PDB file of C-alpha atoms in Angstrom:
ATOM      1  CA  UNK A   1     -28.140  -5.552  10.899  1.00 82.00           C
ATOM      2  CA  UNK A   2     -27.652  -2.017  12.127  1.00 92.00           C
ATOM      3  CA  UNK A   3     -31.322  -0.619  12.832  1.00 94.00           C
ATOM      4  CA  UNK A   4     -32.575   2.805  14.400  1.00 94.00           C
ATOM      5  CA  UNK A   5     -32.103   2.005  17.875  1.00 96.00           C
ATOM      6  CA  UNK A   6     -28.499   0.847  17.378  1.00 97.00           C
ATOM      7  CA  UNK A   7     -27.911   3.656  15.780  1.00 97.00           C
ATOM      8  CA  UNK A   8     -29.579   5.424  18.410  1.00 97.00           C
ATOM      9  CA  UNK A   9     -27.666   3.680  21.123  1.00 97.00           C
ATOM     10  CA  UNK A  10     -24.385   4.915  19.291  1.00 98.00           C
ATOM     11  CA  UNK A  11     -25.071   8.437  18.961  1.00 98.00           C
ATOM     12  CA  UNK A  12     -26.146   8.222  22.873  1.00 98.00           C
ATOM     13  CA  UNK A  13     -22.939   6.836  23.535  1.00 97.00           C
ATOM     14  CA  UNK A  14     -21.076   9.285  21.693  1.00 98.00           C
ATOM     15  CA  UNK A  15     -23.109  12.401  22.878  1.00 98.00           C
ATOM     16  CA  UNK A  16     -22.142  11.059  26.549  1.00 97.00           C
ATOM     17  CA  UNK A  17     -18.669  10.707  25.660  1.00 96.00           C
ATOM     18  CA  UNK A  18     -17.969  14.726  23.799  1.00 97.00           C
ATOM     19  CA  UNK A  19     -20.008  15.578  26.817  1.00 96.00           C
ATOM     20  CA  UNK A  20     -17.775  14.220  29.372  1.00 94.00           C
ATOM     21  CA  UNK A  21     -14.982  15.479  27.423  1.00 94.00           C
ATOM     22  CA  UNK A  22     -15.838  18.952  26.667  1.00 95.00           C
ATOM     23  CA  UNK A  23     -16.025  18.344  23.155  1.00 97.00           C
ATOM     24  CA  UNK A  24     -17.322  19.068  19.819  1.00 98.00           C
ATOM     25  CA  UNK A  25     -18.245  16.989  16.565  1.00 98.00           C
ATOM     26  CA  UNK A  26     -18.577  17.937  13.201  1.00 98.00           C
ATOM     27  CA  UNK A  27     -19.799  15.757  10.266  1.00 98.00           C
ATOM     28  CA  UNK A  28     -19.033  15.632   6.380  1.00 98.00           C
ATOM     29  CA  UNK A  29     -21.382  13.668   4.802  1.00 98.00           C
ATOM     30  CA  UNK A  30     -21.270  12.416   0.988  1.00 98.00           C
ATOM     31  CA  UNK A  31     -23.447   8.728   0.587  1.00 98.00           C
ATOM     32  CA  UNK A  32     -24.835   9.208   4.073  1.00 98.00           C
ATOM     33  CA  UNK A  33     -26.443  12.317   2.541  1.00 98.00           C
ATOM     34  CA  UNK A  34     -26.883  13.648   6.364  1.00 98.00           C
ATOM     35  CA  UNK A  35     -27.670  10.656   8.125  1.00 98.00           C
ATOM     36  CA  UNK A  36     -25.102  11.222  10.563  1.00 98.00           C
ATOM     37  CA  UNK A  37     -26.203  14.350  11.476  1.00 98.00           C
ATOM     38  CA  UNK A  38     -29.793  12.926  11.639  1.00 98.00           C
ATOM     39  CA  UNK A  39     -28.424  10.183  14.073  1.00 98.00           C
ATOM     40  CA  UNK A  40     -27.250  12.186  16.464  1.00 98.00           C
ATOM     41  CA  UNK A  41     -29.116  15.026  16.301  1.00 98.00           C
ATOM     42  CA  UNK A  42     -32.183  12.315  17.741  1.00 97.00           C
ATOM     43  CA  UNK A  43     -30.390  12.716  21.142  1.00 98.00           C
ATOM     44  CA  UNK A  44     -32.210  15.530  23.071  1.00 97.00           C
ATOM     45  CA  UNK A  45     -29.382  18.131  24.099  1.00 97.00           C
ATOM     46  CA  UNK A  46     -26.915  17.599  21.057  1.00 98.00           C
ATOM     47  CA  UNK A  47     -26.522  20.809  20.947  1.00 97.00           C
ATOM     48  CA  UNK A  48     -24.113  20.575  23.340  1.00 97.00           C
ATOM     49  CA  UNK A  49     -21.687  18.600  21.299  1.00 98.00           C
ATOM     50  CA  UNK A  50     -22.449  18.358  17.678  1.00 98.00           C
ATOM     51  CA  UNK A  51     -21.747  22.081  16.181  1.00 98.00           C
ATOM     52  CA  UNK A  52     -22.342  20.937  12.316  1.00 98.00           C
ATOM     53  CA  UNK A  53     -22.824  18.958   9.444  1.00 98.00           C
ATOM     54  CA  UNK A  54     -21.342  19.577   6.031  1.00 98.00           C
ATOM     55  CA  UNK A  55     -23.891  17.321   3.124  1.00 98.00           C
ATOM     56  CA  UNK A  56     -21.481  17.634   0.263  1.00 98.00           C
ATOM     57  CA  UNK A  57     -22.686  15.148  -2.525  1.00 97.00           C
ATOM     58  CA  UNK A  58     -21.174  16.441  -5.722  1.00 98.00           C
ATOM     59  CA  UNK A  59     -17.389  16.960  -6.123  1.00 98.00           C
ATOM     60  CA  UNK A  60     -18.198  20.920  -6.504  1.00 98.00           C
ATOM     61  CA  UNK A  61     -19.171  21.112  -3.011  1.00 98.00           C
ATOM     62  CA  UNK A  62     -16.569  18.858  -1.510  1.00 98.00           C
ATOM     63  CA  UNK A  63     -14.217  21.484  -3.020  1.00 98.00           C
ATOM     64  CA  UNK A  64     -16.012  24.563  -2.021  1.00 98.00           C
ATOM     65  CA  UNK A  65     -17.155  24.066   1.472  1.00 98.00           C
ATOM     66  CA  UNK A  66     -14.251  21.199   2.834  1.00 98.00           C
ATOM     67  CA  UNK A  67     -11.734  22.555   0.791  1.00 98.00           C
ATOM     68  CA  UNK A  68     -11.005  19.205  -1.298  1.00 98.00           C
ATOM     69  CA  UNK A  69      -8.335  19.427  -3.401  1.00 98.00           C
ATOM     70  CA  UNK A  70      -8.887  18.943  -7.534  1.00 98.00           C
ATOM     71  CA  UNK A  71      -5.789  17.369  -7.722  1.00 98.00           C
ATOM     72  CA  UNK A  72      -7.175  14.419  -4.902  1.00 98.00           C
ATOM     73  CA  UNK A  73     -10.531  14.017  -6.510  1.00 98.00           C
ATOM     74  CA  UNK A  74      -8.376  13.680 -10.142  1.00 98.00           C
ATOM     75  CA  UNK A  75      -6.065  11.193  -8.492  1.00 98.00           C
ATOM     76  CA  UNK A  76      -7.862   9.542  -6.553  1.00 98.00           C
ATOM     77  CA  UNK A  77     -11.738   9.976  -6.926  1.00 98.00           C
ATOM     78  CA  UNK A  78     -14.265  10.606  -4.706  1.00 98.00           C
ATOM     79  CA  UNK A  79     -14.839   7.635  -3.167  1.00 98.00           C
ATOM     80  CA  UNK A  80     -11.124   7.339  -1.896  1.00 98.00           C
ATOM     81  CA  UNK A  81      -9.468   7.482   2.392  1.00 98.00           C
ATOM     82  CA  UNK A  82      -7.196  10.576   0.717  1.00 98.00           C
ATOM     83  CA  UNK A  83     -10.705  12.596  -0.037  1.00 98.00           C
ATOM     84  CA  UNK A  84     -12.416  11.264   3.056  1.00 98.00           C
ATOM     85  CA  UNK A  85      -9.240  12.757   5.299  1.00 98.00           C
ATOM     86  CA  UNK A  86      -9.714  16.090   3.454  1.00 98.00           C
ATOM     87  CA  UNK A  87     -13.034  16.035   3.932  1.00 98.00           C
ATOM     88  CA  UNK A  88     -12.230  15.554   7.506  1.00 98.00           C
ATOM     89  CA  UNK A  89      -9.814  17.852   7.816  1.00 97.00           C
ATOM     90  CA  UNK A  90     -12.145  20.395   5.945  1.00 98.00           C
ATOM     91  CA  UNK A  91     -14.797  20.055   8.544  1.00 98.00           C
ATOM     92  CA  UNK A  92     -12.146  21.045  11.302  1.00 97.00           C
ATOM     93  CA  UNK A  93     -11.540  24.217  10.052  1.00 97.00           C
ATOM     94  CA  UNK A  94     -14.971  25.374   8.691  1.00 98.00           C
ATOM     95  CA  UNK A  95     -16.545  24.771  12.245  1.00 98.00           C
ATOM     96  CA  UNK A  96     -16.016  25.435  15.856  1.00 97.00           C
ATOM     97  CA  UNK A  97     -15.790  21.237  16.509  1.00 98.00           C
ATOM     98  CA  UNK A  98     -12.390  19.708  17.855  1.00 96.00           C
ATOM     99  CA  UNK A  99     -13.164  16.113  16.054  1.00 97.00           C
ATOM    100  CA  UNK A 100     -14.859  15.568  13.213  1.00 98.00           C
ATOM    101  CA  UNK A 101     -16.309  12.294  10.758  1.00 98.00           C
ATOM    102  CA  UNK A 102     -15.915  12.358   7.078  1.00 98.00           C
ATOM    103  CA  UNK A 103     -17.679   9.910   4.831  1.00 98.00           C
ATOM    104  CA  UNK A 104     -17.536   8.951   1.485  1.00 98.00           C
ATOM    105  CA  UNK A 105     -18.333   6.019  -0.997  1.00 98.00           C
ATOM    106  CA  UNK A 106     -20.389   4.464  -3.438  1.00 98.00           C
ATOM    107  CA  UNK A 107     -23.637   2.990  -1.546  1.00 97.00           C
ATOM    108  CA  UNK A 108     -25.722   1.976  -4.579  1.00 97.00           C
ATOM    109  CA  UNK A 109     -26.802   0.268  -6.599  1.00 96.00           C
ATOM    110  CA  UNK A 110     -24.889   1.495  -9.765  1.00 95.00           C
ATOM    111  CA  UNK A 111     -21.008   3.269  -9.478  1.00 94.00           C
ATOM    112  CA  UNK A 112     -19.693   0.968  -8.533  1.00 94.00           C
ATOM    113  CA  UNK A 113     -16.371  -0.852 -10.750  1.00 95.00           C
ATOM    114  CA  UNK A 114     -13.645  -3.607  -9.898  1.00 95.00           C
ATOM    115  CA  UNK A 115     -11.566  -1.411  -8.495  1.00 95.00           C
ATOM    116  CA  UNK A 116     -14.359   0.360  -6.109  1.00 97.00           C
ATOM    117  CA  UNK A 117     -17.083  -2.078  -5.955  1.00 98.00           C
ATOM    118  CA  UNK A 118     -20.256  -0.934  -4.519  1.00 97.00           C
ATOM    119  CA  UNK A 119     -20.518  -1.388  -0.680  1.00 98.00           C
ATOM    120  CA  UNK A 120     -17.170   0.466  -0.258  1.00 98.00           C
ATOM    121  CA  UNK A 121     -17.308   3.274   2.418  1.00 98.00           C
ATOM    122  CA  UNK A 122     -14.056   5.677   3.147  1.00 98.00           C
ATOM    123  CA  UNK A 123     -13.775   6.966   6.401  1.00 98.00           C
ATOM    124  CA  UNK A 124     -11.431   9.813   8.029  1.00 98.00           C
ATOM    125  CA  UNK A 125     -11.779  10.887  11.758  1.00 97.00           C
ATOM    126  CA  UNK A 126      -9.561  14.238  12.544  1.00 96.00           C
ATOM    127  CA  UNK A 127      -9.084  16.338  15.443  1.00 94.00           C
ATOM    128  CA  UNK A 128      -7.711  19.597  15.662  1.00 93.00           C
ATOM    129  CA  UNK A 129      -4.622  18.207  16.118  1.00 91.00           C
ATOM    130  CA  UNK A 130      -4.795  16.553  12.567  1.00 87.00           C
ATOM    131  CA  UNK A 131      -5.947  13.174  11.091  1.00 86.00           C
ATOM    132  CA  UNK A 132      -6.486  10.651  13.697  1.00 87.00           C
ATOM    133  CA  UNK A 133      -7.130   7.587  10.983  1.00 95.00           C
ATOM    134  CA  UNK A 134      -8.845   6.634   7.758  1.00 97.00           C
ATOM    135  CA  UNK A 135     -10.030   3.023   7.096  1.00 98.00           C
ATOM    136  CA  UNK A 136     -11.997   1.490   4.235  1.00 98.00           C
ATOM    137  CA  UNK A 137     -14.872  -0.701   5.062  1.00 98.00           C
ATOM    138  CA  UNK A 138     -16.673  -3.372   2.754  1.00 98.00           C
ATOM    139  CA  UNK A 139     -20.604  -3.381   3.245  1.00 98.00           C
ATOM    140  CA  UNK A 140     -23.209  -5.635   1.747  1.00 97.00           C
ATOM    141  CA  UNK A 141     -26.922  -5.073   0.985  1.00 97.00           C
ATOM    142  CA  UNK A 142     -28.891  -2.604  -0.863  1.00 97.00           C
ATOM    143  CA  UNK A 143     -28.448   0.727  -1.175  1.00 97.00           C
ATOM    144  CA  UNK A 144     -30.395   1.586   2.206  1.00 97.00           C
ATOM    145  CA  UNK A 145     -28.210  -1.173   4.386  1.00 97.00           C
ATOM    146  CA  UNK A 146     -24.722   0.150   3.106  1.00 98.00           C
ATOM    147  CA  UNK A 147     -25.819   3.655   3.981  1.00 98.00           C
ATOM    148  CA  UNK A 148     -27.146   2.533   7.795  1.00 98.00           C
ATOM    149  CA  UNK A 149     -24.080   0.570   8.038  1.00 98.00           C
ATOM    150  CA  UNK A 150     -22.125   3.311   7.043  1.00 98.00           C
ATOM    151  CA  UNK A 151     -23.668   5.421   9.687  1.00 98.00           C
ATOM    152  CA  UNK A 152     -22.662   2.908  12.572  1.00 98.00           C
ATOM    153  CA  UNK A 153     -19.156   2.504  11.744  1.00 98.00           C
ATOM    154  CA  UNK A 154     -18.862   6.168  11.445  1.00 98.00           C
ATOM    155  CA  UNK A 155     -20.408   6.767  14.903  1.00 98.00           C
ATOM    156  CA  UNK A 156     -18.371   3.738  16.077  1.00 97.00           C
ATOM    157  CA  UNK A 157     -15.500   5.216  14.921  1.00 97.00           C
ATOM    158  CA  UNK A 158     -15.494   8.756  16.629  1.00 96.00           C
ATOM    159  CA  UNK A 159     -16.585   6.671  19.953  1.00 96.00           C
ATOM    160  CA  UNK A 160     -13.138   4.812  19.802  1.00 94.00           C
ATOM    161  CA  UNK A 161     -11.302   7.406  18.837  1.00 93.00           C
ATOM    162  CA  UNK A 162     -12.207   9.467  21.986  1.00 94.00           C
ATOM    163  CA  UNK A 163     -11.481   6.304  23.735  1.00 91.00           C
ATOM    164  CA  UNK A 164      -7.775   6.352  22.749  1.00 86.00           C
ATOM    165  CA  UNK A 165      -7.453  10.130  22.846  1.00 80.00           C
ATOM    166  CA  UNK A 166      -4.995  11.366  25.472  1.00 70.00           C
ATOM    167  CA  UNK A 167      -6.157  13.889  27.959  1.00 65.00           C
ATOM    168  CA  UNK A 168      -3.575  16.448  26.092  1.00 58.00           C
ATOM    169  CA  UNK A 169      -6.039  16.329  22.665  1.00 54.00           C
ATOM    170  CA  UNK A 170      -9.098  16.636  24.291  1.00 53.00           C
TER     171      UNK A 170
END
């Protein structure tokens, strides 16, 4: 189980890593609704490397403030890697950040179908450079534990990613 202080722990990790690399992190937030921005904003001094979050629920907002395409939502829905990445990628160029975490999915406990059961969480992490990856993850539990667990791999995922990163990116 993913709790507060693992999440905690993460966004600690992270914040040390953007730190050491001179970096900055954006978020864009659908079923998290802002949690990710409420993890790591619960590290004193994230100022320093989280410049924004982006809470964009509805498909309207996705479009206006990321820049997601009609055509991607039509084609693929919401809850999809292809809006996640332009979510992503959105996030990039309406902030000052150098990486940024998109999230999207269906958390609970209705919306979900066969295709896109509920549990299933898109991810996209980008970097000025473009799209670093997207993955689909598979969560169980109420609404409340897909959303946490959404958080983590998230957080995870930006911590890796600055891992691999060559010095040339960052």
């Amino acid at each position: 189980m993913v709790d507060d202080q693992i999440l905690l722990t993460y966004a600690e990790q992270l914040g040390e890593a953007l730190a050491e690399k001179g970096l900055m992190l954006a978020s864009a937030e659908s079923c998290t609704g802002g949690w990710i921005g409420q993890a790591v904003t619960a590290v004193a001094g994230s100022s320093a490397w989280y410049d924004r979050g982006f809470i964009t629920y509805s498909n309207h907002a996705k479009q206006q403030m990321l820049g997601v395409q009609p055509a991607t939502l039509t084609q693929y829905g919401a809850a999809s890697e292809q809006t996640a990445q332009e979510m992503a990628a959105g996030a990039i160029k309406m902030s000052d950040a150098q990486l940024a975490v998109a999230v999207t999915g269906i958390a609970g406990p209705t919306g979900g179908s066969k295709e896109k059961p509920v549990g299933m969480v898109c991810f996209a992490w980008a970097s000025k450079q473009g799209l670093a990856r997207s993955e689909t993850h598979f969560f169980s539990g109420d609404r409340e534990a897909v959303r946490r667990q959404a958080v983590g791999a998230a957080l995870l995922g930006i911590i890796k990613l600055l891992e691999n990163m060559p010095p040339s990116l960052a």
